[in-house]
Short mmCIF file of C-alpha atoms and ligand atoms in Angstrom, two decimals:
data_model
loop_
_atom_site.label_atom_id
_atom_site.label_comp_id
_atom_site.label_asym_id
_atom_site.label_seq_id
_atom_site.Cartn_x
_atom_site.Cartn_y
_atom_site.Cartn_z
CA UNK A 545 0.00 0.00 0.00
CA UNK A 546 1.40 3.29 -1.12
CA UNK A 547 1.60 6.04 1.75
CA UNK A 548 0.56 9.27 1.58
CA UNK A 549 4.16 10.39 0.76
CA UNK A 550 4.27 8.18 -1.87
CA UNK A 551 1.22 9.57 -3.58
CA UNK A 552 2.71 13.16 -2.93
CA UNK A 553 5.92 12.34 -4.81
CA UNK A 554 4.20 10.95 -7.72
CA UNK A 555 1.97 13.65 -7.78
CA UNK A 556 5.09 16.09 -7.97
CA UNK A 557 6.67 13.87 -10.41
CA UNK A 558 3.91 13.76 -12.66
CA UNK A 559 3.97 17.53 -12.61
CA UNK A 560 7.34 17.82 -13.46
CA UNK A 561 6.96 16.06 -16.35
CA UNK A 562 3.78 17.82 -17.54
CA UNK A 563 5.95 20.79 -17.17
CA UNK A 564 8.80 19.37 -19.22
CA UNK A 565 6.30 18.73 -22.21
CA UNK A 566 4.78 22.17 -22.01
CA UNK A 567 6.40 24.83 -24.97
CA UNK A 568 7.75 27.39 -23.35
CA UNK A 569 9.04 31.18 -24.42
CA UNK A 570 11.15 32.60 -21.71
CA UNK A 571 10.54 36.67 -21.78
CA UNK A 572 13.07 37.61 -19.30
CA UNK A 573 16.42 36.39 -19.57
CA UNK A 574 19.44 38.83 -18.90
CA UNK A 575 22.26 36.64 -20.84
CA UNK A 576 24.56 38.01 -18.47
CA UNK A 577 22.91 36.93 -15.89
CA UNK A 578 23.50 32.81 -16.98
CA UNK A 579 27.02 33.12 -16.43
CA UNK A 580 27.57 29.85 -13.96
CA UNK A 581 30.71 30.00 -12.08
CA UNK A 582 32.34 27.30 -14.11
CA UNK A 583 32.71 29.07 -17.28
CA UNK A 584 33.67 32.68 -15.03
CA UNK A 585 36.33 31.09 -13.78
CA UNK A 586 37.51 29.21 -17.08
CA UNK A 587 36.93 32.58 -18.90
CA UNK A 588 39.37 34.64 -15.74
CA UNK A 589 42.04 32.27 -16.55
CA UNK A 590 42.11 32.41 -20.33
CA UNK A 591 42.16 36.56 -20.09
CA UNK A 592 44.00 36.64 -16.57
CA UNK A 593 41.46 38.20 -14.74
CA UNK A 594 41.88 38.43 -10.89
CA UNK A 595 37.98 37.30 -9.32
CA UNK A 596 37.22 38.04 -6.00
CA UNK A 597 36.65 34.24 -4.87
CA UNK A 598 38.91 31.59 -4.56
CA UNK A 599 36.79 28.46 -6.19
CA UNK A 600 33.53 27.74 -7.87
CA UNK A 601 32.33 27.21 -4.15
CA UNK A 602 33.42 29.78 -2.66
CA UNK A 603 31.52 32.16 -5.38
CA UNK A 604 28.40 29.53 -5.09
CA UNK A 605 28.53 29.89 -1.28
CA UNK A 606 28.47 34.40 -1.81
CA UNK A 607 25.06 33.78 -3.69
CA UNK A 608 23.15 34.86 -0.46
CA UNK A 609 21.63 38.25 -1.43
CA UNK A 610 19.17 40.24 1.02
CA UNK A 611 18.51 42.71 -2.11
CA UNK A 612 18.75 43.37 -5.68
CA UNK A 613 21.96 45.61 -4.74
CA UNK A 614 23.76 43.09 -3.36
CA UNK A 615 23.26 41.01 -6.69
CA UNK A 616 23.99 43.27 -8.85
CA UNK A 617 27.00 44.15 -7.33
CA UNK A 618 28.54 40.44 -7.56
CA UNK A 619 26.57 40.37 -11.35
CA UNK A 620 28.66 43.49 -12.66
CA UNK A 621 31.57 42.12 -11.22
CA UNK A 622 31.15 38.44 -12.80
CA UNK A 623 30.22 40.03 -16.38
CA UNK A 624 34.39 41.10 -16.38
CA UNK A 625 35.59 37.98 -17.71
CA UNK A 626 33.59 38.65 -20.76
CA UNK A 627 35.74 39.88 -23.14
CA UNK A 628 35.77 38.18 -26.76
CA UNK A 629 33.40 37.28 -29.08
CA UNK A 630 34.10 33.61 -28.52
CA UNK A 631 33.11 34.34 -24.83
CA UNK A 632 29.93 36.46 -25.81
CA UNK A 633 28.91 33.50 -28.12
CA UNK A 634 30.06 30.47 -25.32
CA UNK A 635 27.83 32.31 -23.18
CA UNK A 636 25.02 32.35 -25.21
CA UNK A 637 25.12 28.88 -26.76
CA UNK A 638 25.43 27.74 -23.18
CA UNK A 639 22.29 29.16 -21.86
CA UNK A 640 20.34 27.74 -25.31
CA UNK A 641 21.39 24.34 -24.64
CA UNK A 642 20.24 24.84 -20.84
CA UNK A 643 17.08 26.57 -22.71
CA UNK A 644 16.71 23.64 -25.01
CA UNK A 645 16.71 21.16 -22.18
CA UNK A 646 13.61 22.46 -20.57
CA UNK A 647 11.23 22.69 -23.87
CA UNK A 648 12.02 26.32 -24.53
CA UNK A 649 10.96 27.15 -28.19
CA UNK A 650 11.27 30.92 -27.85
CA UNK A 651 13.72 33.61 -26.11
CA UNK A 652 13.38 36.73 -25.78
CA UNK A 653 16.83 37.74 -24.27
CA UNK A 654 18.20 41.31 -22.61
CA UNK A 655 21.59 42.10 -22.53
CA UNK A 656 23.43 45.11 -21.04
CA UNK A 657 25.31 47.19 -23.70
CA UNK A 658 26.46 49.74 -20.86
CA UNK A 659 27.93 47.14 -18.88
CA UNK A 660 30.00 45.91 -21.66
CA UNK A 661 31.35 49.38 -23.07
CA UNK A 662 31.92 50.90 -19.65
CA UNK A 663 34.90 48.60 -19.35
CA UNK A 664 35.91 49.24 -23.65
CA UNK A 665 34.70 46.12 -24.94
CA UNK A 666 33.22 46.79 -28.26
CA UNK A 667 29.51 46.48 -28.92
CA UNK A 668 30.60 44.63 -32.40
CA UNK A 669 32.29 41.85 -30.14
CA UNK A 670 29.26 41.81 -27.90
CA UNK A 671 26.47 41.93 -30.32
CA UNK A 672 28.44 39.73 -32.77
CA UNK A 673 29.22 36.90 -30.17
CA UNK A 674 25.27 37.07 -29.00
CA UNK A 675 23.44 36.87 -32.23
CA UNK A 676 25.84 34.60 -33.97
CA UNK A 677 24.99 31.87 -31.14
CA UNK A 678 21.09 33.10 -31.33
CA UNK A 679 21.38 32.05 -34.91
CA UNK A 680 22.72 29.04 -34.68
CA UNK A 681 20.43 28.01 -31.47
CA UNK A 682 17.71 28.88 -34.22
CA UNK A 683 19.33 26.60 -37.09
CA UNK A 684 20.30 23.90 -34.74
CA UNK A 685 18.03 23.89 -31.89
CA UNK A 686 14.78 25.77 -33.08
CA UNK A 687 14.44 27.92 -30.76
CA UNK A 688 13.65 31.35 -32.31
CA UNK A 689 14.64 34.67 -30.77
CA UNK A 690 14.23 38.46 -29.79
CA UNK A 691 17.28 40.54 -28.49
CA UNK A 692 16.38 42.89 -26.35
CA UNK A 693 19.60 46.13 -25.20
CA UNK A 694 18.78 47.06 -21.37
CA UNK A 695 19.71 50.39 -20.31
CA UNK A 696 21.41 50.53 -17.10
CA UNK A 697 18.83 52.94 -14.78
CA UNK A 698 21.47 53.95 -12.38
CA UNK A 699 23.06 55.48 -14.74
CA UNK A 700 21.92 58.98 -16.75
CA UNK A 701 19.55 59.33 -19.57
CA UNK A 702 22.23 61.22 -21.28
CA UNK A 703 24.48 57.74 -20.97
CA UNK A 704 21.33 55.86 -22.12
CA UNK A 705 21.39 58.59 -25.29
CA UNK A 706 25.09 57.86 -26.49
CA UNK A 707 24.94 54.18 -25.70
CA UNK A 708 21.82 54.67 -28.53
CA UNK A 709 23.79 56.14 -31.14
CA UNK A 710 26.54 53.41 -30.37
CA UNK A 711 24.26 50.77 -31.18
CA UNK A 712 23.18 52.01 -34.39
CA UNK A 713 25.04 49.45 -36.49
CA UNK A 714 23.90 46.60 -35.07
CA UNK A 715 20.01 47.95 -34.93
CA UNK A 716 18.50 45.15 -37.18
CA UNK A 717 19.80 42.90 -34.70
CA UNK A 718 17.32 44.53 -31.83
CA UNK A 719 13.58 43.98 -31.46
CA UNK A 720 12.85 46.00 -28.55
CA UNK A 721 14.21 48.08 -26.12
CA UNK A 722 14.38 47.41 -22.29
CA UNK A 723 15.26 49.11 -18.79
CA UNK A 724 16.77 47.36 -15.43
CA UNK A 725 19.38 47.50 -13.03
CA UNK A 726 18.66 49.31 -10.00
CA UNK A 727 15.62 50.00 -8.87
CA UNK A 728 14.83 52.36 -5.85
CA UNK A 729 15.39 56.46 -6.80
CA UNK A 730 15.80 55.50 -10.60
CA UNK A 731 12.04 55.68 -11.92
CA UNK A 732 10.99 54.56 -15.16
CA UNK A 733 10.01 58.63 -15.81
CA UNK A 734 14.16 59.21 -16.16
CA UNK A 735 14.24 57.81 -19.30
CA UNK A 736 11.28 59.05 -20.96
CA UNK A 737 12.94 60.86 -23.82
CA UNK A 738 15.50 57.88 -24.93
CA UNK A 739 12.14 55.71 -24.77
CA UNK A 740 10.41 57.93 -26.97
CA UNK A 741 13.27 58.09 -29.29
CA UNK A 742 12.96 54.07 -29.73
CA UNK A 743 9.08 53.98 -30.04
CA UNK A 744 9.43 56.76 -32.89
CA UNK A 745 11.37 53.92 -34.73
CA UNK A 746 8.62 51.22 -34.67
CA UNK A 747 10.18 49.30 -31.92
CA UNK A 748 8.36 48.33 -28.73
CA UNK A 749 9.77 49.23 -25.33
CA UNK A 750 9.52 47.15 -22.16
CA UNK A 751 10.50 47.86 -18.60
CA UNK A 752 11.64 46.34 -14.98
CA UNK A 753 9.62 48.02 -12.39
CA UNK A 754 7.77 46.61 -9.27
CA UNK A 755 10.53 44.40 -8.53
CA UNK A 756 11.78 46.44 -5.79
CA UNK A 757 10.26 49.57 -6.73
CA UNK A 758 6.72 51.02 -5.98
CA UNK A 759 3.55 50.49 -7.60
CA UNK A 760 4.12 53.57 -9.29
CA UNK A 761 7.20 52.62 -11.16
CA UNK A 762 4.74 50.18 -12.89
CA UNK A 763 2.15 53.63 -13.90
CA UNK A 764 4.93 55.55 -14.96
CA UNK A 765 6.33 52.14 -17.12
CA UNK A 766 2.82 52.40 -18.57
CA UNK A 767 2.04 55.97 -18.16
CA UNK A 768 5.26 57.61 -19.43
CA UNK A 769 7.33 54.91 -21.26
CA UNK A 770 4.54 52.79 -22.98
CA UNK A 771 6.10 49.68 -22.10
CA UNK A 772 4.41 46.59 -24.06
CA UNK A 773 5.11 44.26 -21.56
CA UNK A 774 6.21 45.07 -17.64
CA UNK A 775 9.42 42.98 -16.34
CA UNK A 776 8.63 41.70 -12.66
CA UNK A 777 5.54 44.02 -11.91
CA UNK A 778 5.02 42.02 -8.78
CA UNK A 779 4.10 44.91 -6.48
CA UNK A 780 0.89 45.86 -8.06
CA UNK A 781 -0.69 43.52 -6.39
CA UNK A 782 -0.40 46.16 -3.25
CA UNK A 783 -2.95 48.42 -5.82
CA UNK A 784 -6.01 46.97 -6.82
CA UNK A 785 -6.38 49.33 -9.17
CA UNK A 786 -3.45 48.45 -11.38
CA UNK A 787 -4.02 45.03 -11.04
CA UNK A 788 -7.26 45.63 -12.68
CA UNK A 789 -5.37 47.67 -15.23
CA UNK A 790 -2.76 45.25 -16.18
CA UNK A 791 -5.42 42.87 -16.74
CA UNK A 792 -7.94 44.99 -18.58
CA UNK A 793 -5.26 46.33 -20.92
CA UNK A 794 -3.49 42.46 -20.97
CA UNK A 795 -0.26 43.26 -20.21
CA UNK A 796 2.14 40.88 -19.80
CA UNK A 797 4.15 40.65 -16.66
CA UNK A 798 7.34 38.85 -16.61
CA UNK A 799 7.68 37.22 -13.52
CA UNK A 800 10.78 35.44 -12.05
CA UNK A 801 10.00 33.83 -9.11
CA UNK A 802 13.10 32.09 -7.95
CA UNK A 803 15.22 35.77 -8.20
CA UNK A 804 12.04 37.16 -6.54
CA UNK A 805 12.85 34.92 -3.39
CA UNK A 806 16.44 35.08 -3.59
CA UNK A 807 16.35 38.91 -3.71
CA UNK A 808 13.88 39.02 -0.95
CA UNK A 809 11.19 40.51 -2.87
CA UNK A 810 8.89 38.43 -1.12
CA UNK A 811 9.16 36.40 1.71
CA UNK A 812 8.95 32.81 0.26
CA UNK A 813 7.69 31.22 -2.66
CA UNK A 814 5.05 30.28 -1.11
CA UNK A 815 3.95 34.05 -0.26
CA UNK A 816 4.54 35.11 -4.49
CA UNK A 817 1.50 36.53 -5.67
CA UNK A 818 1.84 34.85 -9.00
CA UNK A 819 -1.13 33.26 -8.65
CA UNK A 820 -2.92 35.95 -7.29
CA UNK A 821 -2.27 38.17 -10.42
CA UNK A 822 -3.41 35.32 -12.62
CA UNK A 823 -6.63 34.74 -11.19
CA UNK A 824 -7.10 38.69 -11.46
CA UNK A 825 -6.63 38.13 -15.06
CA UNK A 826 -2.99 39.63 -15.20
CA UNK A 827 -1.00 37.87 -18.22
CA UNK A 828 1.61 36.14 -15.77
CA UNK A 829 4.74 34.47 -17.45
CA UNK A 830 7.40 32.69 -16.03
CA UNK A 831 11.25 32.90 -16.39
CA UNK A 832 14.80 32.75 -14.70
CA UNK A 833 16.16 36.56 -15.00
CA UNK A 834 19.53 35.59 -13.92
CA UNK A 835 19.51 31.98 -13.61
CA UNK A 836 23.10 31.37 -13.03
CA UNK A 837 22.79 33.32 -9.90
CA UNK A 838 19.24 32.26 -8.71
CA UNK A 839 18.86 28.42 -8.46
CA UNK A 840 17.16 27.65 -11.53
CA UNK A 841 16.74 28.04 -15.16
CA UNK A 842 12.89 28.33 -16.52
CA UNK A 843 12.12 24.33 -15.64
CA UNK A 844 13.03 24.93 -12.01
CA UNK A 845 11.15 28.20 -11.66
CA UNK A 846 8.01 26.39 -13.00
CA UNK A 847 8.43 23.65 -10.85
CA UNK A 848 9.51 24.92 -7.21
CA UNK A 849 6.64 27.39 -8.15
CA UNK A 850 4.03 24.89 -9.15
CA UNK A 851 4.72 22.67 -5.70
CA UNK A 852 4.87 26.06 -3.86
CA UNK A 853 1.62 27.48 -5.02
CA UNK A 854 0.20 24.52 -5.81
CA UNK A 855 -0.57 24.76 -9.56
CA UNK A 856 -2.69 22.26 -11.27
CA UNK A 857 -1.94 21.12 -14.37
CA UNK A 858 -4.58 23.84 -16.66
CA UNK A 859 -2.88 26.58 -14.69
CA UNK A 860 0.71 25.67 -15.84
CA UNK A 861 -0.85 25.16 -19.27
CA UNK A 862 -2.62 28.81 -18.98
CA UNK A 863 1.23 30.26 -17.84
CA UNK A 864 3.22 28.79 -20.68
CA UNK A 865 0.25 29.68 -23.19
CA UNK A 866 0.68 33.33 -21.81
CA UNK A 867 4.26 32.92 -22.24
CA UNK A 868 3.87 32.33 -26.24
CA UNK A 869 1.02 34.96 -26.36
CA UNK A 870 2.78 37.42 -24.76
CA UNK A 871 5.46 36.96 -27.01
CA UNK A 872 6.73 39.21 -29.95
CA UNK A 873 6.43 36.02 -32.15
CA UNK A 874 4.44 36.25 -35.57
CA UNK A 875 0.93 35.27 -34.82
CA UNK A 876 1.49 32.02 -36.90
CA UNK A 877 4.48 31.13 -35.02
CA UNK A 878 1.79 31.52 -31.59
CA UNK A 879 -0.53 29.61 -33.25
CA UNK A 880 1.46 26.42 -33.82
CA UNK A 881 3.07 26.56 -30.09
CA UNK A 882 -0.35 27.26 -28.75
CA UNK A 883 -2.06 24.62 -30.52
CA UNK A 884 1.03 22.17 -29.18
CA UNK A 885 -0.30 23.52 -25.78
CA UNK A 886 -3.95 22.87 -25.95
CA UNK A 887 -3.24 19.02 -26.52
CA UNK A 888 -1.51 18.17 -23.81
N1 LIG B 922 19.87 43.12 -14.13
C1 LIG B 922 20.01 41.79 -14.11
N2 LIG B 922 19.07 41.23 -13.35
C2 LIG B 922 18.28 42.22 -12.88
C3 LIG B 922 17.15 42.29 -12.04
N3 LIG B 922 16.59 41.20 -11.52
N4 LIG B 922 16.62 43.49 -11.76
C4 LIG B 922 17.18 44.59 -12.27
N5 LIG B 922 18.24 44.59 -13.05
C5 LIG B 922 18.80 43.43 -13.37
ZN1 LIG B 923 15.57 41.13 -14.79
#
């Protein structure tokens, strides 16, 4: 006779699985952010690069954040060993293969452009490296892609400005334009002429806010920016209001529950409010942000947060459906993942 543990873990396992045959599209992915120690290290050795940690486990073991400062601050420091195309691309076609593994069929990835040139690394080099794995991920893989250049929010508009002109080469590359980094004193409203720039082009414009940040980052995301699609957005749900918003108008939150917990955004996993949102009628999506750093690529965060909020299986069908839809795929391309979806 099978105890009730027994049932439990083949309850769990049978989730899992349903999760691994679900098509996903992760919609928030910083690529620097999937650095794993391993290749840091290889990649300080091959350019002689002094890190502040000893081993892989000593880094591992300084992965114990209490905000998004705190990560950012080991993040900026880790993203030094990049320094070659070969390095930009290693990167990348590492996280695909990680991607590939957990049923991803679509990224939508951010990178940091002002990270990169800060230190005189050439955006050809980092744009190059990127793109050339995206395209092969594509070819060999089939996972399709957006690329999406971040501007650093700590630092000026004016910064934000130049680093637009400097990417003007490499624009048919880019499919959007985002905003992250710190939060707290650095509102989305900084940037609103450098946003408007980019939406005069055609291109759509998304935005991290309500990660740390009030509910009013989020409104001025909206408000001010025009932001498509809102990265974390987690704090409205302290303002009923703009939860009823973000679902009336359908847009799509990015959420990254794993970094949420291990940034102390909330509590636990158990206290997200992803599932709150989505029963409001919020698009919800789940992805890693900075999975080297967090725990967990997109399979773990749908897992730990199915068993923590205890998903059923039409609920993890409904996130990775709202994944594809919130997508900037073709609506063909959404059709044939979302019909995929509605079989299983
Ligand atoms: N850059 C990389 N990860 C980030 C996060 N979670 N929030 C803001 N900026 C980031
Ligand atoms: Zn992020």
């Amino acid at each position: 006779m099978s105890s009730f543990s027994d049932l439990l873990q083949k309850d769990r396992a049978s989730t899992d699985s349903f999760i691994a045959r679900l098509p996903k599209a992760e919609l928030h992915l910083h690529i620097e952010g999937s650095l794993e120690p391993e290749m840091m290290f290889a990649k300080a050795k091959k350019h002689g690069v002094a890190l502040a940690h000893s081993s892989v486990a000593e880094l591992r073991a300084a992965y114990d954040f209490a905000n998004l400062q705190e990560f950012l601050d080991l993040y900026y420091a880790g993203a030094n060993v990049l320094r070659d195309q070969d390095d930009f691309y290693d990167l990348t076609w590492a996280y695909l293969q990680r991607a590939k593994a957990d049923n991803v069929v679509h990224v939508e990835i951010f990178f940091d452009p002002q990270t990169h040139t800060a230190r005189g690394i050439d955006l050809e080099i980092v744009v190059e490296g990127i793109v050339q794995a995206l395209h092969d991920g594509e070819a060999e893989l089939g996972i399709t892609w957006r690329l999406i250049p971040n501007f650093l929010r700590h630092l000026s508009e004016q910064d934000a400005i130049d680093t637009l002109a400097e990417l003007e080469p490499y624009m048919e590359n880019f499919h959007g334009f985002g905003l992250d980094s710190s939060e707290v004193g650095f509102p989305p409203s900084k940037f609103a002429r450098v946003f408007a720039e980019i939406r005069s082009r055609g291109l759509p414009v998304v935005a991290h806010a309500g990660e740390e940040g009030p509910p009013e980052y989020i409104y001025e995301a909206l408000d001010i920016l025009k932001v498509s699609r809102i990265d974390h957005g987690i704090r409205a749900i302290e303002d009923e209001a703009l939860v009823s918003r973000l679902a009336r108008a359908q847009i799509p939150l990015t959420v990254c529950p794993l970094s949420n917990v291990k940034l102390c955004a909330v509590p636990s996993l158990e206290a997200h409010p992803l599932k709150k949102l989505m029963k409001a009628g919020v698009v919800v999506t789940i992805n890693s942000d900075d999975p080297a750093y967090f725990g967990g690529y997109i399979g773990e965060n749908y897992r730990a947060t199915a068993k923590a909020l205890d998903l059923s299986n039409d609920e993890l069908k409904s996130l990775a459906a709202m994944s594809i839809r919130g997508s900037w795929l073709h609506e063909v391309q959404k059709a044939r993942h979302l019909a995929v979806i509605d079989q299983l």
